[in-house]
PDB file of C-alpha atoms in Angstrom:
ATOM      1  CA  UNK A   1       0.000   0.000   0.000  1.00  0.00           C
ATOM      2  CA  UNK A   2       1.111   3.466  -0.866  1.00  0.00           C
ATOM      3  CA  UNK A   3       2.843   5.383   1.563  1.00  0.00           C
ATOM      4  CA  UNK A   4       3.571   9.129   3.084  1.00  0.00           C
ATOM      5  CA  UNK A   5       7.192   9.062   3.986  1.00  0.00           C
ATOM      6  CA  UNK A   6       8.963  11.676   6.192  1.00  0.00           C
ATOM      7  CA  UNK A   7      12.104  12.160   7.397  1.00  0.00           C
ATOM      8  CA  UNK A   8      13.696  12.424  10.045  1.00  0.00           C
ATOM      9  CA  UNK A   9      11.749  10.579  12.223  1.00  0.00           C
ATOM     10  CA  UNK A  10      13.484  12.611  15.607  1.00  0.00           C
ATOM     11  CA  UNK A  11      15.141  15.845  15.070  1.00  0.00           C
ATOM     12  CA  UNK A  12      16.566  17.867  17.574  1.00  0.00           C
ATOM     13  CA  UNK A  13      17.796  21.896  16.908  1.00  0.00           C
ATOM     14  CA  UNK A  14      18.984  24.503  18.804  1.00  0.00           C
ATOM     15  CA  UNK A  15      16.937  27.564  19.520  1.00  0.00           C
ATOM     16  CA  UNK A  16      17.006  29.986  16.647  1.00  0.00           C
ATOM     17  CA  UNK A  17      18.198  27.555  14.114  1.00  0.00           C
ATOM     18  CA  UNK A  18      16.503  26.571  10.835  1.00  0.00           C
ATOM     19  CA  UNK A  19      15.049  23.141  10.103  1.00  0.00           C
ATOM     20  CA  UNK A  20      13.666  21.607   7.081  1.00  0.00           C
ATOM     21  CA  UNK A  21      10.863  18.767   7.587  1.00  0.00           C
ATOM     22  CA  UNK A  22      10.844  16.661   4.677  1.00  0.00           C
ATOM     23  CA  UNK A  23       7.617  14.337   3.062  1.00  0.00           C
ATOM     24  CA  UNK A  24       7.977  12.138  -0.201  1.00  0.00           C
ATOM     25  CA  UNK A  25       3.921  12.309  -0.471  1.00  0.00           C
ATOM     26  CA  UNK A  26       2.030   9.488  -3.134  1.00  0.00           C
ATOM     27  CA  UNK A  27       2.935   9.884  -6.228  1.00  0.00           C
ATOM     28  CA  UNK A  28      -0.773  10.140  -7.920  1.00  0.00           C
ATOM     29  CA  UNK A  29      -1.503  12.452  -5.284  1.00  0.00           C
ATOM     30  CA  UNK A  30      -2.314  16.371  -5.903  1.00  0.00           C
ATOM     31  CA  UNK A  31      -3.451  17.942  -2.247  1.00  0.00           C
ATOM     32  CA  UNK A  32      -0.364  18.476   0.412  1.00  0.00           C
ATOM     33  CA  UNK A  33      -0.370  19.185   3.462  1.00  0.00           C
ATOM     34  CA  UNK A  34       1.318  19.630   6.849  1.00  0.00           C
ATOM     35  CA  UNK A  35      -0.520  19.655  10.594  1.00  0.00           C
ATOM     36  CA  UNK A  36       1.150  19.583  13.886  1.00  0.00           C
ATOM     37  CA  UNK A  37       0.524  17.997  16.858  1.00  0.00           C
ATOM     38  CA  UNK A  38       2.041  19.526  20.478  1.00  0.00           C
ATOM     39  CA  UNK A  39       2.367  16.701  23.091  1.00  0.00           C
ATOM     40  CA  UNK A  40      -1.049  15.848  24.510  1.00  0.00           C
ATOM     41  CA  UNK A  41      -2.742  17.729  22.594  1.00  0.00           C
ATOM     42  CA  UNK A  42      -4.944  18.089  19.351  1.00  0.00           C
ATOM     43  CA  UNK A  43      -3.638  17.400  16.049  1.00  0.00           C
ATOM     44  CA  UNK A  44      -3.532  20.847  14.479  1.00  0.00           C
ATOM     45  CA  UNK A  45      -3.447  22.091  10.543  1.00  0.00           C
ATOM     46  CA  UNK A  46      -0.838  24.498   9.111  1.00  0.00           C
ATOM     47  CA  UNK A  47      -1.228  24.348   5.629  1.00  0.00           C
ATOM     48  CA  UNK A  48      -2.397  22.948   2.222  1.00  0.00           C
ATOM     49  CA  UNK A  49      -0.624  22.921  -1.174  1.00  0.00           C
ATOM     50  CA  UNK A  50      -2.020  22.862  -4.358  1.00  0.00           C
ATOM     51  CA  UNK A  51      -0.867  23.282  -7.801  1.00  0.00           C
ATOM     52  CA  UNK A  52       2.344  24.276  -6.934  1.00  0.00           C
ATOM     53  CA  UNK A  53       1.259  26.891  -4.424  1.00  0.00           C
ATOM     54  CA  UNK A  54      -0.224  27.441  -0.629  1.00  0.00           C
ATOM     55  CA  UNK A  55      -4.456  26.969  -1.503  1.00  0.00           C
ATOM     56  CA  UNK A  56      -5.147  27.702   2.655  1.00  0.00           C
ATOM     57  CA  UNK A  57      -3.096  28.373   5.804  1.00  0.00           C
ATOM     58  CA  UNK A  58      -3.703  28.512   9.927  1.00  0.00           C
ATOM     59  CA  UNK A  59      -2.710  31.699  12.098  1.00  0.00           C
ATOM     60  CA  UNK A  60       0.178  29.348  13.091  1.00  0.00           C
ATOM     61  CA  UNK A  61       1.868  29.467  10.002  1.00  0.00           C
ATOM     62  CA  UNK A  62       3.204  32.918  10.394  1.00  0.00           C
ATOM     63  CA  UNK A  63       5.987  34.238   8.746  1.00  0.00           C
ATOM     64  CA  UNK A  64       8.623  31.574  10.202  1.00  0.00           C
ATOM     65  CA  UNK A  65       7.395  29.374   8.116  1.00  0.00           C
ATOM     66  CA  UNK A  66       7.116  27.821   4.506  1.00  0.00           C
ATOM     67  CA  UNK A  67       6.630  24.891   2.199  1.00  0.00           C
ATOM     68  CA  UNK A  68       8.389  23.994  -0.890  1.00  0.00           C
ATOM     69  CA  UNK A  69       7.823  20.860  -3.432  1.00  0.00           C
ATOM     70  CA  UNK A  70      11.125  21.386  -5.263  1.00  0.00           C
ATOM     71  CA  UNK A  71      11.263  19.098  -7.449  1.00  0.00           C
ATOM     72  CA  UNK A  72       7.948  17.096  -7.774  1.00  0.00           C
ATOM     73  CA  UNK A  73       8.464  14.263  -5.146  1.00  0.00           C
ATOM     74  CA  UNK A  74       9.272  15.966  -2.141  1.00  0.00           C
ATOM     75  CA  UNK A  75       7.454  18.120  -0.003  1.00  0.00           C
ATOM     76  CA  UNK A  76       8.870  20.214   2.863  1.00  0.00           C
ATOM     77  CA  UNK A  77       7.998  22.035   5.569  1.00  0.00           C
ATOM     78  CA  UNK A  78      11.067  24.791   6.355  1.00  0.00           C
ATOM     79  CA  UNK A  79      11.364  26.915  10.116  1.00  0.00           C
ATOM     80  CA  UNK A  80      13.326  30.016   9.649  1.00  0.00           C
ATOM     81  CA  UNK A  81      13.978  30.492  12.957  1.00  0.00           C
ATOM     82  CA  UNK A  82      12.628  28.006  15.532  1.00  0.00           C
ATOM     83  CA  UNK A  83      11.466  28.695  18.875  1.00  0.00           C
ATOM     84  CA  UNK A  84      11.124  26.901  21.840  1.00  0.00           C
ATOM     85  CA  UNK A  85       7.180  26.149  21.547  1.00  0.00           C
ATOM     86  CA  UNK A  86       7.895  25.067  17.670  1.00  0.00           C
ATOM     87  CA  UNK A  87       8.584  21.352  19.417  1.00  0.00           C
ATOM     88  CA  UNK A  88       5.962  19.311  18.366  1.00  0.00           C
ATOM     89  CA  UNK A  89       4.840  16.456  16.076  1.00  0.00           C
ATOM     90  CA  UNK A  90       4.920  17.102  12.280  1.00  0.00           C
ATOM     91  CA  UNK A  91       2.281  15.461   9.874  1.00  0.00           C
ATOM     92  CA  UNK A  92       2.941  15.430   6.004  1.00  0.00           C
ATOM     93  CA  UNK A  93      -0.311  14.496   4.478  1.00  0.00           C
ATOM     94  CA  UNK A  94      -1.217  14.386   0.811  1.00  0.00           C
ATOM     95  CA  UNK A  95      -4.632  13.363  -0.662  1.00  0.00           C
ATOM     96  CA  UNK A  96      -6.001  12.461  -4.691  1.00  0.00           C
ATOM     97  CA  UNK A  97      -8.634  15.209  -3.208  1.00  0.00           C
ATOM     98  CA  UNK A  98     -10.280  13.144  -0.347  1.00  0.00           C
ATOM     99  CA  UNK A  99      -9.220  10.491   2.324  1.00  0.00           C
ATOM    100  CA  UNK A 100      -5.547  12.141   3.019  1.00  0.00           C
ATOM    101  CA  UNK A 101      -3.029   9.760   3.545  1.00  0.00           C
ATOM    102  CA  UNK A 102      -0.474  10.483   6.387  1.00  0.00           C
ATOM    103  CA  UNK A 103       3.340  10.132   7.159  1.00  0.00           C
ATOM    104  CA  UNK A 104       4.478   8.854  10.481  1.00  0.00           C
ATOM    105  CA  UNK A 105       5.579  12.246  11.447  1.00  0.00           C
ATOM    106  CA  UNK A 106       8.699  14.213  12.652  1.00  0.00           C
ATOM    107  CA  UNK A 107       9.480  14.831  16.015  1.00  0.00           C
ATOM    108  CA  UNK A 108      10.532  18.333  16.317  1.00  0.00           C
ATOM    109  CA  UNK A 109      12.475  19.099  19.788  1.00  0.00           C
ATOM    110  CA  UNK A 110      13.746  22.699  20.009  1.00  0.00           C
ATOM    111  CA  UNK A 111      16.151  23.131  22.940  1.00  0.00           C
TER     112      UNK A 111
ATOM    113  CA  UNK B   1     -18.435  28.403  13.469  1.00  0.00           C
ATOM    114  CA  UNK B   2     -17.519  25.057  12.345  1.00  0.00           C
ATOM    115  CA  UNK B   3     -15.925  22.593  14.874  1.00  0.00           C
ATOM    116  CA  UNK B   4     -16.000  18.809  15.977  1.00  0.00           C
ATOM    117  CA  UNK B   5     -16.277  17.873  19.959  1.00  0.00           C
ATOM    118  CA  UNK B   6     -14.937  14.727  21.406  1.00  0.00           C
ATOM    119  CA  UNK B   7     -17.024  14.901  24.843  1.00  0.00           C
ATOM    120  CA  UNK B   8     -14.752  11.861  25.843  1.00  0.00           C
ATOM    121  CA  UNK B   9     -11.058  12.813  26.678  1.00  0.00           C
ATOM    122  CA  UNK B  10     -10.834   8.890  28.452  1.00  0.00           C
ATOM    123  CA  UNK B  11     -12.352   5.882  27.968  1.00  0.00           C
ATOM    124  CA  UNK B  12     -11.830   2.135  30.004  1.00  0.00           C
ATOM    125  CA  UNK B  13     -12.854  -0.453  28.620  1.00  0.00           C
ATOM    126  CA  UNK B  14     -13.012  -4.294  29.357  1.00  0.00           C
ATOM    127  CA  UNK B  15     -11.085  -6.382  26.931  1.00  0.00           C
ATOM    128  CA  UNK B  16     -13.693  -7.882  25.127  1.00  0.00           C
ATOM    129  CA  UNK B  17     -16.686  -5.285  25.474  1.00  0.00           C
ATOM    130  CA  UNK B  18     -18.218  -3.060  22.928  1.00  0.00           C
ATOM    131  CA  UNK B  19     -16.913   0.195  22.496  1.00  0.00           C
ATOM    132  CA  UNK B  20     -18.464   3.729  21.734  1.00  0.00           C
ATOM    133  CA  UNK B  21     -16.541   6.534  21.263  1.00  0.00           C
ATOM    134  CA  UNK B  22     -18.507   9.967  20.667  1.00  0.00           C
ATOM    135  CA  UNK B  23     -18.595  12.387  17.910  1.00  0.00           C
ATOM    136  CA  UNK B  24     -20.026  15.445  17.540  1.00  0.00           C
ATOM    137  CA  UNK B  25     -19.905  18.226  14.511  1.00  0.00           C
ATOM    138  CA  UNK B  26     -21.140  21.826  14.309  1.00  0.00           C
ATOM    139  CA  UNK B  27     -21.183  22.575  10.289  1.00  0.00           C
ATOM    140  CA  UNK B  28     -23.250  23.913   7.812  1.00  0.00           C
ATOM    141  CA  UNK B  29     -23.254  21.729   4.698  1.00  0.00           C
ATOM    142  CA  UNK B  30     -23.147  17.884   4.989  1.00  0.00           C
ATOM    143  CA  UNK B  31     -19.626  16.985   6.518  1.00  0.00           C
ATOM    144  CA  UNK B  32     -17.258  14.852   5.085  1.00  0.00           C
ATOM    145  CA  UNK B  33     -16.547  13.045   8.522  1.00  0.00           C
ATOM    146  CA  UNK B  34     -13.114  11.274   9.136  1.00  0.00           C
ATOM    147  CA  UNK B  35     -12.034   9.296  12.534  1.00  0.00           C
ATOM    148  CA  UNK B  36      -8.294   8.096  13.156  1.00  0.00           C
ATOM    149  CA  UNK B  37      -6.177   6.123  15.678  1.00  0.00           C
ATOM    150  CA  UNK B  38      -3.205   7.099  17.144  1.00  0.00           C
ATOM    151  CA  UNK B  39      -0.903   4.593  18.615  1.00  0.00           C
ATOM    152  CA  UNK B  40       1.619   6.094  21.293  1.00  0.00           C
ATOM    153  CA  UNK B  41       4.559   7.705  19.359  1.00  0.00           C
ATOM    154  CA  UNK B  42       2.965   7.008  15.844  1.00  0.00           C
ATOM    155  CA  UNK B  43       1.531   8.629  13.077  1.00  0.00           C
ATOM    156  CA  UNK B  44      -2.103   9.127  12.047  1.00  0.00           C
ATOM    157  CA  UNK B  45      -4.109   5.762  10.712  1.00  0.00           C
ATOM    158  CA  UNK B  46      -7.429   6.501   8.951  1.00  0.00           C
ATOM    159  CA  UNK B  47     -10.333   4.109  10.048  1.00  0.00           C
ATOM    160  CA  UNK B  48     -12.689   4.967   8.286  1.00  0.00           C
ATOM    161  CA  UNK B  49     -14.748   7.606   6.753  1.00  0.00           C
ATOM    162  CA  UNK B  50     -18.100   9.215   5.607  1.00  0.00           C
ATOM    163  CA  UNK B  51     -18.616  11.116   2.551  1.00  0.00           C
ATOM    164  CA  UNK B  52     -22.389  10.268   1.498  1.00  0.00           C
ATOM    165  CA  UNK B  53     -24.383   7.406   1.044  1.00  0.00           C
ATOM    166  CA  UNK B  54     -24.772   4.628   3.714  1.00  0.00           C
ATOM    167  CA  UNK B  55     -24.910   6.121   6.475  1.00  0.00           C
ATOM    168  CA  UNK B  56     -23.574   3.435   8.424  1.00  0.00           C
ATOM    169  CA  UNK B  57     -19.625   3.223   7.258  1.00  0.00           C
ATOM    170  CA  UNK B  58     -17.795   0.134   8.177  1.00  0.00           C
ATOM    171  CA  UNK B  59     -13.516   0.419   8.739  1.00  0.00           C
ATOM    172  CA  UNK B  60     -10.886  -1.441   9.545  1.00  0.00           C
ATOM    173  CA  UNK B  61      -9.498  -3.153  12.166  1.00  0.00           C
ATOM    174  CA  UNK B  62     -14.060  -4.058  13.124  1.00  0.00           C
ATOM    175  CA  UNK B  63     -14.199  -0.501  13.522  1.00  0.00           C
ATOM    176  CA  UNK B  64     -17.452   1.479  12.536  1.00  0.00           C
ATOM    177  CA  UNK B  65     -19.084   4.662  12.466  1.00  0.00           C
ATOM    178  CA  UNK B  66     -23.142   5.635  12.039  1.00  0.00           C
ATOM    179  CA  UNK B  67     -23.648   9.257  10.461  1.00  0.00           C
ATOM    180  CA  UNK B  68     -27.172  10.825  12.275  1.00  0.00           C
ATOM    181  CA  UNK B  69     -27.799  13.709  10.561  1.00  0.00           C
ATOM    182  CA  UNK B  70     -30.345  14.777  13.136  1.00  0.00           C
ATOM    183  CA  UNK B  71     -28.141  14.318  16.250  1.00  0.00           C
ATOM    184  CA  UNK B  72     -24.833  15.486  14.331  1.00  0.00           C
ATOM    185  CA  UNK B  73     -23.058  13.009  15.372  1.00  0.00           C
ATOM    186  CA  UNK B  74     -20.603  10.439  13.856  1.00  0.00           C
ATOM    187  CA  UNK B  75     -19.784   7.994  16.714  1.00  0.00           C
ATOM    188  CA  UNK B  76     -17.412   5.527  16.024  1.00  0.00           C
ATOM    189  CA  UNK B  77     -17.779   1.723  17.538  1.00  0.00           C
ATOM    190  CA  UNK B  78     -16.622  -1.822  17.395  1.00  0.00           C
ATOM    191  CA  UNK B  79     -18.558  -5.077  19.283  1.00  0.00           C
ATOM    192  CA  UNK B  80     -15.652  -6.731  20.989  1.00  0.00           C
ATOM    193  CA  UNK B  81     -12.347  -4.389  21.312  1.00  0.00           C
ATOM    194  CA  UNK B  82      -9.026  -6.496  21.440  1.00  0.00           C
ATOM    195  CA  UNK B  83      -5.892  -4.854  23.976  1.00  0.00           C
ATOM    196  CA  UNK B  84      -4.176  -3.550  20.254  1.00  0.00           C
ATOM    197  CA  UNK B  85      -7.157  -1.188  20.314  1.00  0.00           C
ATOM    198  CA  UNK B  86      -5.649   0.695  23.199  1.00  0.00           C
ATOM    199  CA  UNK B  87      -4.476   4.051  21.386  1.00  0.00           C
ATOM    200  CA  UNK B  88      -6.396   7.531  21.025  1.00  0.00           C
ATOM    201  CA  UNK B  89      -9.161   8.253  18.731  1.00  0.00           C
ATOM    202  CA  UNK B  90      -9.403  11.211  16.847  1.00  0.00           C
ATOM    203  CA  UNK B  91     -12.650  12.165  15.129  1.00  0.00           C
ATOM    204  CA  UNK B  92     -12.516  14.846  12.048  1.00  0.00           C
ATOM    205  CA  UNK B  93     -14.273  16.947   9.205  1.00  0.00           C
ATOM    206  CA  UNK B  94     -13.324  17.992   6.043  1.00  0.00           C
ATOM    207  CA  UNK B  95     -14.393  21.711   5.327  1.00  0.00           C
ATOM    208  CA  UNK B  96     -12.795  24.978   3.997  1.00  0.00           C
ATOM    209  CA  UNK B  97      -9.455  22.767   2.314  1.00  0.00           C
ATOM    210  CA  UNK B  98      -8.612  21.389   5.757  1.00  0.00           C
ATOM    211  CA  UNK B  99      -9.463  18.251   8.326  1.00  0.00           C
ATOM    212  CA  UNK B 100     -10.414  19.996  11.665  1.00  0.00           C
ATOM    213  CA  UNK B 101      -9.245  17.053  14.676  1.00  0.00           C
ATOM    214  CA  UNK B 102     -11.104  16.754  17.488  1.00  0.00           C
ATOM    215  CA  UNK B 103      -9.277  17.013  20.918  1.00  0.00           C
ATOM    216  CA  UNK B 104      -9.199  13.270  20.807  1.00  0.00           C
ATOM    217  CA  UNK B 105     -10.664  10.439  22.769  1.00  0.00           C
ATOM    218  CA  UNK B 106      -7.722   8.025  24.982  1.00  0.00           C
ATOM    219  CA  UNK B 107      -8.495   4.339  25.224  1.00  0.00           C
ATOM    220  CA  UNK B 108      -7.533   2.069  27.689  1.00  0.00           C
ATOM    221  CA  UNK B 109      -8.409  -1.574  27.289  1.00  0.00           C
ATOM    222  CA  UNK B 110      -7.859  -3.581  30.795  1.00  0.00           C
ATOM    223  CA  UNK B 111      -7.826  -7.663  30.510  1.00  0.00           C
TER     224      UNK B 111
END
């Protein structure tokens, strides 16, 4: 079965420094996405991709933030500058349009 | 505005018994309605969902879910849980180019 692969699983960064999630999403699959999930509590949506550009975003993703799919496979998730309550769970999901599909996740610690 | 409520944030169960975990939506149009399982430390495993139709949706794993319309609701249940089950539940809508989560239901199965 087809699946959502991110890496790294665990990544740790210092406060202030930039990290790059990355997702290899299905191939036959056109939506993107990214949600985050702080410890204990609700799993939480960032943004959506479409078409080669950002179709809806939450109040979290501020200006720290962006998403890239450089080169048709990959799908990433970049912090400029990461803070302290930036540690959390990261989702890749991608979706045909319904039903999304998603990756194991990244653990994000910022320390 | 548009939202899903898990009333549930813990649920014990008997290994063996029936299970009901509770759903409810607040939204508009009809919902496309989602619920996943989260195992401790993993990613995000849809169960099953509801787009139109049947209104009783059957997953996997014995899970299912009954879509009442007049009680918005989309509870999610299974006759006879196993100890695997033990994870948390996560109900969700589609609306507005995003899944919504609910704050999540945690299951405990004792023997």
């Amino acid at each position: 079965e087809p699946e959502v692969t991110q890496t790294p699983s665990h990544q740790v960064t210092q406060m202030g420094q930039e990290v790059i999630l990355r997702c290899v999403p299905i191939s036959n699959h056109l939506y993107f996405y990214w949600y985050r999930q702080i410890l204990g509590q609700k799993v939480e949506f960032l943004v959506s991709f479409y078409n080669n550009e950002i179709s809806e975003k939450s109040e979290i993703f501020d200006d720290q933030f962006s998403v890239e799919r450089p080169d048709g496979s990959n799908f990433t998730l970049k912090i400029r500058s990461t803070k302290l309550e930036d540690s959390a769970m990261y989702f890749c999901a991608s979706a045909p349009r319904w039903g999304y599909t998603f990756g194991s996740g990244t653990r994000l610690t910022v320390v | 505005a548009q939202s899903v409520t898990q009333p549930d944030i813990h649920i014990t169960v008997s290994e063996g018994a029936s299970l009901e975990l509770r759903c409810n939506y607040s939204y508009g149009a009809t919902p496309y309605l989602f619920w996943y399982v989260q195992s401790p430390g993993q990613g995000l495993q849809l169960l099953l969902k509801y787009f139109s139709g049947d209104t009783l949706v059957q997953g996997i794993k014995g899970f299912e879910a009954e879509f009442k319309r007049s009680q918005s609701s989309f509870n999610l249940r299974k006759p006879s849980v196993h100890w695997s089950d033990a994870a948390e539940y996560f109900c969700a809508y589609f609306g507005n180019e995003k899944l919504t989560f609910g704050t999540g239901t945690r299951l405990t199965i004792i023997p």
